[in-house]
Structure formats: C-alpha cells, structure tokens
Short mmCIF file of C-alpha atoms in Angstrom, two decimals:
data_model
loop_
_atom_site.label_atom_id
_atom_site.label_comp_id
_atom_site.label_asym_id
_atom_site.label_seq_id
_atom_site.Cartn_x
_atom_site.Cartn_y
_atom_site.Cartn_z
CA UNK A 106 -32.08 -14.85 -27.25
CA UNK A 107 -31.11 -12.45 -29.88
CA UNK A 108 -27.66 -10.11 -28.39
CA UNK A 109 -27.81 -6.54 -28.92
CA UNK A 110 -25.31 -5.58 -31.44
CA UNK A 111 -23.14 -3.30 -28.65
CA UNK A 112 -21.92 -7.01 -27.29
CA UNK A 113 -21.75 -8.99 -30.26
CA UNK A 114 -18.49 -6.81 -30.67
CA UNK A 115 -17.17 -7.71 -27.30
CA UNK A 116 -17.90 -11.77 -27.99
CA UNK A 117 -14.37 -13.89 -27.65
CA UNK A 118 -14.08 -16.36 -30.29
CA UNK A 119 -11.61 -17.92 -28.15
CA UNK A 120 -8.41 -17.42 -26.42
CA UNK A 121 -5.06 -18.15 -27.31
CA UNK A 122 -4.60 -21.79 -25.98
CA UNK A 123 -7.60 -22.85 -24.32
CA UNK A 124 -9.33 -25.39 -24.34
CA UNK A 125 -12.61 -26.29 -25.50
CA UNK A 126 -15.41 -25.27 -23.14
CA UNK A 127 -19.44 -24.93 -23.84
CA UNK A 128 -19.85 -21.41 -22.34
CA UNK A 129 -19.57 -17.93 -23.97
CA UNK A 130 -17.12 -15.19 -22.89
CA UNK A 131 -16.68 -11.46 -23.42
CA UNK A 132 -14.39 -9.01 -22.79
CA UNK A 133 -13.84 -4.69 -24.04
CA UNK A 134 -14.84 -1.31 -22.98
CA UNK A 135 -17.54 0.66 -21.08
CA UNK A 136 -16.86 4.38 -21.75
CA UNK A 137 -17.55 6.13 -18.27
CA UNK A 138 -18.41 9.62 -20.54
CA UNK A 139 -19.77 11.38 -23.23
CA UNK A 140 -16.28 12.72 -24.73
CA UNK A 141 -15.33 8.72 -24.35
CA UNK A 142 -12.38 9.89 -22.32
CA UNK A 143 -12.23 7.21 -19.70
CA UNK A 144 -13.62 3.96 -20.36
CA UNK A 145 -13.18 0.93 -17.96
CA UNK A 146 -12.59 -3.05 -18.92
CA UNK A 147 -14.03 -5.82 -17.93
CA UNK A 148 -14.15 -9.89 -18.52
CA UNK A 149 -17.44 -11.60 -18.62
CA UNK A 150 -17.73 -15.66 -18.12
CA UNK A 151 -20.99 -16.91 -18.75
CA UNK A 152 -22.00 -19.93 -16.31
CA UNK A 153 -21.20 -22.87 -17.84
CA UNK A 154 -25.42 -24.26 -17.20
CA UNK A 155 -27.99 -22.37 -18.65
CA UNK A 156 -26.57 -18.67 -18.23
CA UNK A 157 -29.93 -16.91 -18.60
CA UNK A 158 -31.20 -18.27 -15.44
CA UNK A 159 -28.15 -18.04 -13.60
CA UNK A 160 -27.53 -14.53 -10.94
CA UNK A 161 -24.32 -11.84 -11.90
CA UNK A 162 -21.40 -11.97 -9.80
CA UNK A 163 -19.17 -8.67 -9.88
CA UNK A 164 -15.83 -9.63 -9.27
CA UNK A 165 -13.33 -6.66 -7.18
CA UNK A 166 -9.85 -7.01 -6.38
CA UNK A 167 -7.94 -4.84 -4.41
CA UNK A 168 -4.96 -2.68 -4.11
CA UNK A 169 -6.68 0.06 -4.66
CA UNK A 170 -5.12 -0.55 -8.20
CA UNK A 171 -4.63 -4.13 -8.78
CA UNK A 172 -6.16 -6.09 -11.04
CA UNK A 173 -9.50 -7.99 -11.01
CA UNK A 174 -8.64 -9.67 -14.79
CA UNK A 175 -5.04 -10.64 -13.23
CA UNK A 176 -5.69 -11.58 -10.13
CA UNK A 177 -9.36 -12.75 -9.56
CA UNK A 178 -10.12 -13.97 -13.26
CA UNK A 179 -6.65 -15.75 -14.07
CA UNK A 180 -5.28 -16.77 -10.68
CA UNK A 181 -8.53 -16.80 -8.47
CA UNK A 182 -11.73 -18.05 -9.31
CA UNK A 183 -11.56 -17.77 -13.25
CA UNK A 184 -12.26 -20.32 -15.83
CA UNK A 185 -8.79 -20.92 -16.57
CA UNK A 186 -5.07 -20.56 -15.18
CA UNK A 187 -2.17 -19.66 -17.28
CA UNK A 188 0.81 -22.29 -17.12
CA UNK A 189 3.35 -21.62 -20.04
CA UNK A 190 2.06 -21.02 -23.34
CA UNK A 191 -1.58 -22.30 -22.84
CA UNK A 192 -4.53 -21.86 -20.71
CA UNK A 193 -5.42 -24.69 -18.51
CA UNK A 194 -9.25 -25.21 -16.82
CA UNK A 195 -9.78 -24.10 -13.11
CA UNK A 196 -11.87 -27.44 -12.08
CA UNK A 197 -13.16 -25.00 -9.43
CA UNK A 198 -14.56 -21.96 -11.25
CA UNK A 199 -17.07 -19.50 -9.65
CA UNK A 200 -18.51 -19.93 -13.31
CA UNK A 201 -19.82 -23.02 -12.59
CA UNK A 202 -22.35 -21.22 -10.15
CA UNK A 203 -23.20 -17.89 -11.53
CA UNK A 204 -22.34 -15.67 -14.66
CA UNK A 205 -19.01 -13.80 -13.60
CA UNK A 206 -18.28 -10.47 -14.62
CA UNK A 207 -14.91 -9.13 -13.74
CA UNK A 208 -13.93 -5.36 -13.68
CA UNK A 209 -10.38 -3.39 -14.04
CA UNK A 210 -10.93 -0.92 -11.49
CA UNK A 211 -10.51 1.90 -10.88
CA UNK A 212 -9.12 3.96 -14.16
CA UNK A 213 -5.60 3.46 -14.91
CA UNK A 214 -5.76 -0.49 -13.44
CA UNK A 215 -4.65 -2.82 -16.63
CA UNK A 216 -6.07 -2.30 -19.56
CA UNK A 217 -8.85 0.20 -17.73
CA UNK A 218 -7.53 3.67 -18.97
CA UNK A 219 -8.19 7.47 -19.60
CA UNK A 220 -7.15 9.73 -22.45
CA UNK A 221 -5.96 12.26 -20.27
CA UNK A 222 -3.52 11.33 -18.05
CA UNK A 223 -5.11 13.78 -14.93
CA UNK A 224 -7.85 11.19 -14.80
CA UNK A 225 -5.50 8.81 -12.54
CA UNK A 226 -4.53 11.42 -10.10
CA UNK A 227 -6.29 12.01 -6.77
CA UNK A 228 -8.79 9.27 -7.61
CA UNK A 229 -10.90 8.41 -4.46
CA UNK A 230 -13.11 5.95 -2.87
CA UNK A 231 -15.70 8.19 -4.27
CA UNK A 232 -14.76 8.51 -8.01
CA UNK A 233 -14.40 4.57 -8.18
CA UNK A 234 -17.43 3.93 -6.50
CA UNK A 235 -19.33 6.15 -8.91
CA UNK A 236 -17.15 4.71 -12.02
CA UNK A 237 -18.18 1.23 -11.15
CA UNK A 238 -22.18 2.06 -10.63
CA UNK A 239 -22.20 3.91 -13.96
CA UNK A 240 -20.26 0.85 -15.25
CA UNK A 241 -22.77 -1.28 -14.33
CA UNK A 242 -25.73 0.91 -15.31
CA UNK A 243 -23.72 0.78 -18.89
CA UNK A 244 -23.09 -2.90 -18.70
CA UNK A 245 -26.49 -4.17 -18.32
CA UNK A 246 -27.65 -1.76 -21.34
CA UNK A 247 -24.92 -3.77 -23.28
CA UNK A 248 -26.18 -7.03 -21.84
CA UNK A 249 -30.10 -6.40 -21.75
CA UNK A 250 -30.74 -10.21 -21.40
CA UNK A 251 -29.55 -9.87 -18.05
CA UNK A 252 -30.72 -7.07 -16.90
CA UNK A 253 -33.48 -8.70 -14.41
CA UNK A 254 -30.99 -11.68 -13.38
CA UNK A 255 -30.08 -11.13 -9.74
CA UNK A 256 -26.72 -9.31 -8.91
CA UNK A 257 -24.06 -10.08 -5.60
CA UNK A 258 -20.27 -8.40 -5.88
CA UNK A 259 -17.88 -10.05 -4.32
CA UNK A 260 -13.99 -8.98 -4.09
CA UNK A 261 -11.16 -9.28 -1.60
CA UNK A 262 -8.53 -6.93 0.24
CA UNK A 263 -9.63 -3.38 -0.32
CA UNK A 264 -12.29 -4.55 -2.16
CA UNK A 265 -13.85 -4.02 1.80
CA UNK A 266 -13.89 -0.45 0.69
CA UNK A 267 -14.82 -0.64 -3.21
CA UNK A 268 -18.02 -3.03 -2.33
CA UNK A 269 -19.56 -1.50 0.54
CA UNK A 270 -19.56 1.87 -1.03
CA UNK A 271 -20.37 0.89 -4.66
CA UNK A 272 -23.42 -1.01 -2.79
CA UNK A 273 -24.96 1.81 -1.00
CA UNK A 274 -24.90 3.70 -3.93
CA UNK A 275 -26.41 1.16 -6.12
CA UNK A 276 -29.56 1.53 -2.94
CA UNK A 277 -29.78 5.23 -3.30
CA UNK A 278 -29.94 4.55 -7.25
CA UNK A 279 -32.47 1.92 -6.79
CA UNK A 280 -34.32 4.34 -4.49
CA UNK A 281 -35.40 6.36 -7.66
CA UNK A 282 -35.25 3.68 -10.10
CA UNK A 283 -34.76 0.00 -9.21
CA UNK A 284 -32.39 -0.69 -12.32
CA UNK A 285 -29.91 -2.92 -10.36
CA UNK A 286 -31.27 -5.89 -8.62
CA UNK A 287 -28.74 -6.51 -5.89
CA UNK A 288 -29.24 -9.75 -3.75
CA UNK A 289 -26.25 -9.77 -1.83
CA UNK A 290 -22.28 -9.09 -1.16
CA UNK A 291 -19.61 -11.12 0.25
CA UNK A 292 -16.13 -9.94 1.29
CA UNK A 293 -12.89 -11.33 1.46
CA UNK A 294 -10.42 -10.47 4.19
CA UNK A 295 -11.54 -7.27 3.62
CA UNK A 296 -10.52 -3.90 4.76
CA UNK A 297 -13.77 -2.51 6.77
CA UNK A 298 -11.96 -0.49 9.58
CA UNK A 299 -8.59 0.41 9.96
CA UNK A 300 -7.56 -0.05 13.36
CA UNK A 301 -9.07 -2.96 13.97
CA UNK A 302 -8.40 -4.55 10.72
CA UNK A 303 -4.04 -3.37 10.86
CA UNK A 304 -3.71 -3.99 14.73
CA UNK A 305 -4.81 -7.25 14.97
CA UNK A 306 -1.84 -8.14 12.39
CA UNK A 307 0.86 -8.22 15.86
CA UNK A 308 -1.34 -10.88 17.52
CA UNK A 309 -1.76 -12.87 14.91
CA UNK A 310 2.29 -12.83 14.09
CA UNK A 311 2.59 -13.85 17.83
CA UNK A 312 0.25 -16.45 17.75
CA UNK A 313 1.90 -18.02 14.74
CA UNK A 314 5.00 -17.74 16.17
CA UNK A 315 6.73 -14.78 13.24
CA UNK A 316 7.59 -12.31 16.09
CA UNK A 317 8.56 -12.63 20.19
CA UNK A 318 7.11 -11.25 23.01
CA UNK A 319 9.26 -8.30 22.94
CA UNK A 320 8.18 -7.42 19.78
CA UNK A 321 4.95 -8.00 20.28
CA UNK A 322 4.45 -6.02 23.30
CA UNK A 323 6.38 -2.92 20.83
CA UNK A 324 4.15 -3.61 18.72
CA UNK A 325 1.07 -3.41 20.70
CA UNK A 326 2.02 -0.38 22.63
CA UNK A 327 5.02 1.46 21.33
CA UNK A 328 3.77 1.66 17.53
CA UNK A 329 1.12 -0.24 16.38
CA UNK A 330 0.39 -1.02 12.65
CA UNK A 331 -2.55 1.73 12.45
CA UNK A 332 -0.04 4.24 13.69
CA UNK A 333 2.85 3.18 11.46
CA UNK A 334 0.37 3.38 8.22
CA UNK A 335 -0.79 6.79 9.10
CA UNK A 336 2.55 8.42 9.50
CA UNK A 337 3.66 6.78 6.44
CA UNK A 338 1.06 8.02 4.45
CA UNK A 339 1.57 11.61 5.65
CA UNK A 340 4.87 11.76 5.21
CA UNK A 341 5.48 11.97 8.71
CA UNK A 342 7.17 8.26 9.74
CA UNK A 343 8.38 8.63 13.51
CA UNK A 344 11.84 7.39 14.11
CA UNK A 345 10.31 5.07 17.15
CA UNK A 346 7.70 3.56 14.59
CA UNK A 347 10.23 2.91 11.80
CA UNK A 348 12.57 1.40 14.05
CA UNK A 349 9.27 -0.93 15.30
CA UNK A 350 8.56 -1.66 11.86
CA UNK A 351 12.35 -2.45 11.19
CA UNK A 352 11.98 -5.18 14.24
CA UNK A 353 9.10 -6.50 13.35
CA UNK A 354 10.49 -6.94 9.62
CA UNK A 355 13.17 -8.76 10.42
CA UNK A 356 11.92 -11.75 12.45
CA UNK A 357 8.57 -11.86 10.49
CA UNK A 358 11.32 -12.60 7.43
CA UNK A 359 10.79 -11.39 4.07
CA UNK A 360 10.61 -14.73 3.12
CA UNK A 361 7.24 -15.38 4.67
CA UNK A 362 4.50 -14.46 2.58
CA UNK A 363 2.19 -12.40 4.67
CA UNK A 364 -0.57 -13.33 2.32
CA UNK A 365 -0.34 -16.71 3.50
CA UNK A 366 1.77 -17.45 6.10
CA UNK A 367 2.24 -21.30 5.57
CA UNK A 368 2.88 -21.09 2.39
CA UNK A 369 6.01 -21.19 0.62
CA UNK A 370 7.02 -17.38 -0.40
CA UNK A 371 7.00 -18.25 -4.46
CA UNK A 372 3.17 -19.02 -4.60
CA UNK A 373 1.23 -16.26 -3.38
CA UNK A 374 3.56 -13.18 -2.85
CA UNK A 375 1.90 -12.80 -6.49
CA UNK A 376 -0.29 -10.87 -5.34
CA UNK A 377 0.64 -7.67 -4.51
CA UNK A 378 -2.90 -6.70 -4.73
CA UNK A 379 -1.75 -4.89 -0.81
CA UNK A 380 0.32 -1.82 -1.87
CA UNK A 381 -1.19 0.02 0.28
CA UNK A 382 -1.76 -2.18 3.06
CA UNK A 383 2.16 -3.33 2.88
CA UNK A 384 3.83 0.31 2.82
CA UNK A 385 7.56 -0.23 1.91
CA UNK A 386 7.16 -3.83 1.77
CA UNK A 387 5.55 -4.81 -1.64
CA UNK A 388 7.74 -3.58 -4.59
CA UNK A 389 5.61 -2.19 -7.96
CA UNK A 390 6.78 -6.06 -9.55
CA UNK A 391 7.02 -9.14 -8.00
CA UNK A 392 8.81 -11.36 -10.06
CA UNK A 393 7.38 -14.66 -8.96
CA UNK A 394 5.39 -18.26 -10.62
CA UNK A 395 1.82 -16.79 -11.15
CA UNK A 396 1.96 -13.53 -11.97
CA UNK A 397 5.36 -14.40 -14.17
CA UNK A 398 2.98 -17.12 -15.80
CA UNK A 399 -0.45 -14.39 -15.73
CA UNK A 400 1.61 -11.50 -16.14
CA UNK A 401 3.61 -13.29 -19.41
CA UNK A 402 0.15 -14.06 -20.94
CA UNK A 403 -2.04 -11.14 -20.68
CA UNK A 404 1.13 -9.37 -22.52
CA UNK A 405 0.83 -11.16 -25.58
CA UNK A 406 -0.08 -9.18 -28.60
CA UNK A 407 -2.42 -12.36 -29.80
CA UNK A 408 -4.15 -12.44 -26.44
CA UNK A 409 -4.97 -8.66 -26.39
CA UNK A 410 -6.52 -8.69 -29.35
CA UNK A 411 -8.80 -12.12 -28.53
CA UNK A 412 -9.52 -9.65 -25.52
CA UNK A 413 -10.18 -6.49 -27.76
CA UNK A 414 -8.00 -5.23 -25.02
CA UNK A 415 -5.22 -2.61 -25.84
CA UNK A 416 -2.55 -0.86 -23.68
CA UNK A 417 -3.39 3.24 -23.79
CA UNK A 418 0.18 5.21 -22.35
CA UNK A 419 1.87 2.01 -21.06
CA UNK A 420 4.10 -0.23 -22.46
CA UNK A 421 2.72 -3.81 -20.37
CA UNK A 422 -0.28 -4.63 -18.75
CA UNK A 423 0.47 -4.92 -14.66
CA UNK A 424 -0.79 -6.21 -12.01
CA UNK A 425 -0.99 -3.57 -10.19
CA UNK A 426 -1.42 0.02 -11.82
CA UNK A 427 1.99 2.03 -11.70
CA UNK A 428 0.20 5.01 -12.96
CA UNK A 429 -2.43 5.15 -10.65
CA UNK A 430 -2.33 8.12 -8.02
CA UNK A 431 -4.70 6.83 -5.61
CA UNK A 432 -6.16 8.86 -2.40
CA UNK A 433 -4.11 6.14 0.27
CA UNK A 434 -5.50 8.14 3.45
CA UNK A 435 -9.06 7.04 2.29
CA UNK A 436 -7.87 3.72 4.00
CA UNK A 437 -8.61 5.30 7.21
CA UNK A 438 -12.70 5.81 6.30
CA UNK A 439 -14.53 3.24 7.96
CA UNK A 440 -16.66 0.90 5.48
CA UNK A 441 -18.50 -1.11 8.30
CA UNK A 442 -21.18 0.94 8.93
CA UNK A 443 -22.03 1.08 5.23
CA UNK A 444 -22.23 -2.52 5.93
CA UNK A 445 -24.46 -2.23 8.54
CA UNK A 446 -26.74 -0.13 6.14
CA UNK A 447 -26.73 -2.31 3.69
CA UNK A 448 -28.03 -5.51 6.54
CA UNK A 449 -30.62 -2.75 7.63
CA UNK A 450 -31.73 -2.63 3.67
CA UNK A 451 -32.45 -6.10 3.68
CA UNK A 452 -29.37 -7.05 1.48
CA UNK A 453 -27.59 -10.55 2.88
CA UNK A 454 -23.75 -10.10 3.85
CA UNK A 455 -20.95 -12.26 4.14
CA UNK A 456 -17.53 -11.48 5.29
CA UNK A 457 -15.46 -14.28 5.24
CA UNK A 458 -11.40 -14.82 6.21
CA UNK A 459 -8.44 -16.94 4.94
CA UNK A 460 -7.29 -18.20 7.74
CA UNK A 461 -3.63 -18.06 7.21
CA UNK A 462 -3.61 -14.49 6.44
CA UNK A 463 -1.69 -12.08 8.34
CA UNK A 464 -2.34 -8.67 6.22
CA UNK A 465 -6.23 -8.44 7.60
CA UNK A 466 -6.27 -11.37 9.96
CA UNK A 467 -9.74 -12.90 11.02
CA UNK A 468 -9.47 -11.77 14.11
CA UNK A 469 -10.20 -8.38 13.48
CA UNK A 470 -12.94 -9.44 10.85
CA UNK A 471 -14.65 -11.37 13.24
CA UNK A 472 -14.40 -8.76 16.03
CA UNK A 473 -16.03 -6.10 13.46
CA UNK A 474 -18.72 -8.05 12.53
CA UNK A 475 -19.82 -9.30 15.95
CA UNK A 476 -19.97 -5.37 17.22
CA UNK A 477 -21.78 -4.66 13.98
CA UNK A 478 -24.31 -7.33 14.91
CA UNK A 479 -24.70 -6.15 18.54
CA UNK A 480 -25.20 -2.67 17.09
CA UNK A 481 -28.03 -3.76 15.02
CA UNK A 482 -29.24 -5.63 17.88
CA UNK A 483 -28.77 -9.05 15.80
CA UNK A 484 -29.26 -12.15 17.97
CA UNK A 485 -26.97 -15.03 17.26
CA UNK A 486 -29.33 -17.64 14.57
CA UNK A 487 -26.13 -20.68 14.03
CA UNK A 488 -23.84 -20.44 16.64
CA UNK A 489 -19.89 -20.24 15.86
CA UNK A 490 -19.39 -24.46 14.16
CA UNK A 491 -17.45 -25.87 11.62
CA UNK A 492 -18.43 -26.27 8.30
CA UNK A 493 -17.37 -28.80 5.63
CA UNK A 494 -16.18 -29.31 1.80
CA UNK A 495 -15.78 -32.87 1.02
CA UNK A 496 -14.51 -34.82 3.66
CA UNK A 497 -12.73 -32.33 5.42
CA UNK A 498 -13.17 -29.10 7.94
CA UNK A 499 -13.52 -26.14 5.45
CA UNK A 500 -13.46 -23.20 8.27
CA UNK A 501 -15.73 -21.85 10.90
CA UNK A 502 -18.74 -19.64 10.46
CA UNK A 503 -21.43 -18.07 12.69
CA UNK A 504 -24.65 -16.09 11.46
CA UNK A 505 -26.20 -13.09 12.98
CA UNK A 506 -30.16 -12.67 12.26
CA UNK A 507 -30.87 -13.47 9.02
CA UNK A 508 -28.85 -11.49 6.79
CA UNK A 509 -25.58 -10.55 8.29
CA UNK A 510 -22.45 -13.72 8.50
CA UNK A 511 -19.08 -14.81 8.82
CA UNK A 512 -16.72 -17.82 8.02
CA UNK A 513 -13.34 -18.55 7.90
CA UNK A 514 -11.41 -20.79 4.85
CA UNK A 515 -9.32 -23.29 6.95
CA UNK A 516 -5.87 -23.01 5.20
CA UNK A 517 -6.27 -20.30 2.77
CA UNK A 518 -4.62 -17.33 2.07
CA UNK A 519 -5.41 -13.82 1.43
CA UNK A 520 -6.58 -14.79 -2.06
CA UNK A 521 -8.89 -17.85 -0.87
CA UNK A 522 -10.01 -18.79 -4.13
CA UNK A 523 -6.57 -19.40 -5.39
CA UNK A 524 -5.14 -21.27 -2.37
CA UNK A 525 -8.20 -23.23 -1.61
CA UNK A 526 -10.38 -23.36 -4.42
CA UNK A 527 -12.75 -26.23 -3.46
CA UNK A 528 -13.41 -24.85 -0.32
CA UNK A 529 -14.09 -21.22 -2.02
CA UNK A 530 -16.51 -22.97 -4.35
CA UNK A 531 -18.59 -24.17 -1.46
CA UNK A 532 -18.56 -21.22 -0.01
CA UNK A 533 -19.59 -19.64 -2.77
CA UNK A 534 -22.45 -21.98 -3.52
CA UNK A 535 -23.62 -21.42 0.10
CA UNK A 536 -23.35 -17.36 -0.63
CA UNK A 537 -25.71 -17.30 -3.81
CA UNK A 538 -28.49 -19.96 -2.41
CA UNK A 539 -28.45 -18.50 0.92
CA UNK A 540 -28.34 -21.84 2.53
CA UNK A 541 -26.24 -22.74 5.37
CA UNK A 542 -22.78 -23.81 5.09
CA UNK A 543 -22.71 -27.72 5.31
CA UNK A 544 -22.69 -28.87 8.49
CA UNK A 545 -21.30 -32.41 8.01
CA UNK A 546 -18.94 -33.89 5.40
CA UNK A 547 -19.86 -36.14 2.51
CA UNK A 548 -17.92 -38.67 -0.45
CA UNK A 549 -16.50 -36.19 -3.23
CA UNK A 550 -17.66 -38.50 -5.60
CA UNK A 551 -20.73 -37.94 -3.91
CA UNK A 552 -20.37 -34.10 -4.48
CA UNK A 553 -22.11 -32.15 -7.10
CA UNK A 554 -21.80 -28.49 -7.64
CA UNK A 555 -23.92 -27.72 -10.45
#
C-alpha cells in the first residue's frame, strides 16, 4: 500500500548500528497546533509479520516526564537495546505481536518540545491527556493505512493516570465520531489511587524484610507514605513525617533498588521514570548501566538525525524531562473509577504487577481492582491460579466478568518488560488475543510467539 507523503518523511533508513531486520520503522513530529508551537515525538515499530493486519499498541511511560523512547522503546519492550556503540536485538520485542507506537509525553519529555517555554509549566493530567488524543487523531491521518487496525495503550508507573484518562476521552470522542478504534488497555504497576497504591509500600518493605516492626508500625500509623507525599508536595513536610521517612530510608538502604527489590542496585535504578512517586529520593540523573548505555546513544548527533529528532532549548536528551513543570498534586486524583468506566464501555482491562516492586506494590493493585469488580458487581470467571511462560511459573492472575483482570510477573520489577521480558511477551500475547493466560507449562522449543 501506497504511504501518504506526510510519513514517507518520517521513514528510518536505519539506525546507527543495528542490525538487519525485515520490518519498517519511523520516528518525527506531530504538531499539537496551528501556529506549530508544540509538537510531540514519537517512535513507530512496525510488527515484524504482516504489519497491516496486525492491532496498534500505544506505548506510555511514566514520571509524569520520563521517557517512553528511553525507557519503554530502548530498555523495555523495544526492538533493540543499546550496549556500547551498537544496537543489539531484544529477542523479546512487543513488535513481534503488534505494530508499536511509542510517544514522548507530555511536552517538554525528550525530544517532545514547545517553542515557548510557558508550554511546560503547570501542565496537568488534563493538558496531556488532550495532547495525546489529538496526537493520535494526527497520527492516524499521517498513517491512514492504519487507521481501521485495532488500538490498546499500554504504559507503566504513572502511566495509571495518562491511560485511563487519555481512554475515556478517546470514548467521548468516539461518541460523536468513532475515529479511534480502541480494543483494550493494560497497566503496569500503575498509579490508580493514591492511598492505596503509596500505603501498601510499608507492608510490602516488612514482608521482604527492608524495614522492622518498629518501623513498620511508624509507618503504618505515625506517617504513612500518602501523608508524607502530600506534605511534600505542599510544601508543608511535618517534622514527625520527615523524621519517619528518615527511618524508613535508612534500613530500606539506598542501595536497594525500590524498583526491584532483588535486584542488584546498578540494573534498574535506571529508571527514574518515579520522580514523583520517590520525592527526595530519585536525583534528576542517575548515572547507572542502561540509561548510561540509552542515555549515551540517543545523544549522538548521527542517531538524532536517523531519528529526524532534534533537541529544541536543551543541550541532551534525558530521561526524564528537567524542564518539565508538572501539576505533582494531580497524583492525588483517583484514576480507578475511570477504569471502571471504561469496563462499563465494554473496553477489556488489564492491570498487571511486577512482583518485586516496592514503589506501587501488587498488593494495593490487587486490592483496587477486586473493590472495582465488587463495585461493578463482577463475579469472579478464573479464580486467582498461576500462569506459565515456558517451563516455569510466570505470576498469578484472576479475571473478573469478562472484561476486567489482573496478574502478577513473578520476579519482575517495576519495568516488567525489561527485567522479565519473556514473561512480558506472554503476557502481552495473552492481552491482544484476549485469551487466557496459559495455564500449564510447555518445551520452549516448543514455543512460538508469532
């Protein structure tokens, strides 16, 4: 099929140092406005079988203000990983599945920008979500070959908040004109309702063993997380919650990633896609393996350009924005019950959970989506079981009706799809056929994901 000439522009001949693969990729602009004042980026990978017939996956990262190109296309669930001065494949890519499109959101994230720098200040969960719907009106008129394919977003972190919203928006667009055919969202260790989400952090550093009972009973009742983030935020930080947090600090380590905390501190403290989740704790750089290696690449002058990318009042791309003035008390607005409106529209949902995350445990994703499923009066369809990838456990789920789910990645971190890739893939596969996670194990050799 014949391209429109707005993305034969935007075609990558090929980046610096990869390797030969037999799928297309794109990358530039979508101007937001007339005046072409703020424009946002994105990254498109085409599945690597027969794109045309394949669904669009929206990939959203965090923060708010860190980077979906960094983080989910280059250390995630991208077609490739950086590692020194060439691109290597990611045997596991989400491309293998669907056609990925991945978005630097909101203004002011990487090489997203405005020409006026009053654009990044007191941006909202509002202004992004109504960026990233015009985005994606935009898009598909760039991409008209796929504007009937089906569309799920997917996204970790506070990508709880971008998704749900951006969703219900795209349903009271579709209401007037169905332009955007959504099919479903899934979200990892998302961000749906503060309290829940932050205070379920002390018993899950109890139950691992990164804080005692004194400090988890200070924790629980003296100042909880919720507490601590809110007077942070406001400028208003209590001396009894600082000195809690100061505790709690201090035999949690700081060299425990609370992304993941089995993992060794150098791997996946890369992502500091949690600035405002981690108050205090996460610096603006992390100088650490991935993001050195991602960071190192995206910041080549030869890679820009094979990205038509370019760097508009900044001197380096980031990983997360440093120019970005971002609304942080928004984290307080509860996203579940746009969930639940989105189940009650019909749309499937999945909220799944790293397991060895601390920052928004499972515990307190699993305890919001059961009360969302009693609240919609959802029976129980596949009671709570293990699933499997390969020949191993790959996590826990349970469904609710037919629409609404949840499952756990046994051994992966707050970024699933970098920590446990295979088992994200299966996931993943699950997600986009709407068939049940596998319910016994099989040879790899045996195993076929295409």
């Amino acid at each position: 099929m014949k391209l429109k000439s707005s993305s034969v522009g935007d075609k990558i001949s090929e980046l610096p140092g990869q390797p030969v693969v037999n799928f297309q990729q794109y990358s530039g602009y979508v101007t937001l406005d007339e005046n072409k004042e703020r424009t946002l980026f994105y990254y498109f990978v085409e599945a690597q079988v027969d794109p045309l017939s394949k669904p669009i996956l929206l990939w959203l990262n965090g923060g708010p203000g860190c980077s979906s190109l960094g983080v989910g296309a280059f250390s995630e669930n991208g077609p490739f990983r950086p590692s020194g001065n060439v691109l290597v494949r990611n045997e596991y890519s989400w491309n293998r599945e669907a056609n990925m499109l991945y978005l630097e959101s909101p203004i002011g994230v990487g090489f997203s920008y405005a020409t006026n720098s009053s654009s990044y200040e007191g941006v909202n969960d509002n202004i992004t979500a109504r960026d990233n719907l015009v985005f994606l009106q935009k898009w598909f008129v760039k991409f008209p070959q796929y504007k009937n394919r089906s569309l799920f977003i997917a996204g970790e972190s506070y990508a709880g908040h971008y998704i749900p919203q951006l969703a219900e928006m795209i349903l009271q667009s579709n209401s007037k004109e169905q332009l955007l055919h959504l099919k479903g969202i899934a979200l990892g260790n998302p961000v749906l309702e503060f309290a829940t989400d932050f205070n379920s952090r002390a018993e899950y550093f109890w139950s691992h063993g990164l804080i005692s009972d004194g400090t988890y009973k200070l924790f629980t009742s003296t100042c909880n997380y919720s507490r601590y983030v809110s007077e942070y935020y406001r400028g208003s930080l209590s001396p009894i919650c600082s000195k809690v947090m100061s505790i709690v600090n201090q035999e949690t380590s700081r060299f425990v990633d609370k992304y993941d905390v089995t993992l060794d501190v150098c791997i996946s403290s890369v992502f500091s896609q949690s600035k405002v989740l981690n108050p205090q704790q996460v610096t603006e750089t992390i100088d650490v393996c991935v993001e050195d290696e991602t960071v190192n690449y995206l910041n080549r002058r030869d890679v820009q350009k094979a990205l038509h990318a370019r760097l508009v009042g900044l001197n380096r791309w980031l990983v997360c924005s440093n120019i970005l003035d971002y609304e942080h008390l928004d984290l307080e607005l509860p996203t579940i019950s746009a969930v639940g409106n989105i189940v009650k529209a019909g749309i499937p949902v999945l909220v799944y959970s790293g397991d060895q995350d601390s920052v928004v445990p499972l515990t307190g994703s699993r305890t919001l989506v059961h009360k969302l499923a009693q609240q919609l009066a959802l029976s129980t369809s596949s009671p709570y079981r293990v699933w499997f990838a390969g020949m191993q456990v790959g996590g826990w789920t349970q469904v609710y009706g037919d629409l609404l789910s949840f499952a756990t990645i046994r051994g992966a971190s707050h970024e699933a799809p970098f920590s446990q890739p295979e088992r994200s893939l299966v996931l993943f596969k699950s997600f986009l056929e709407g068939k049940p996670l596998p319910e016994t194990f099989w040879f790899i050799d045996h195993f076929s994901i295409g």
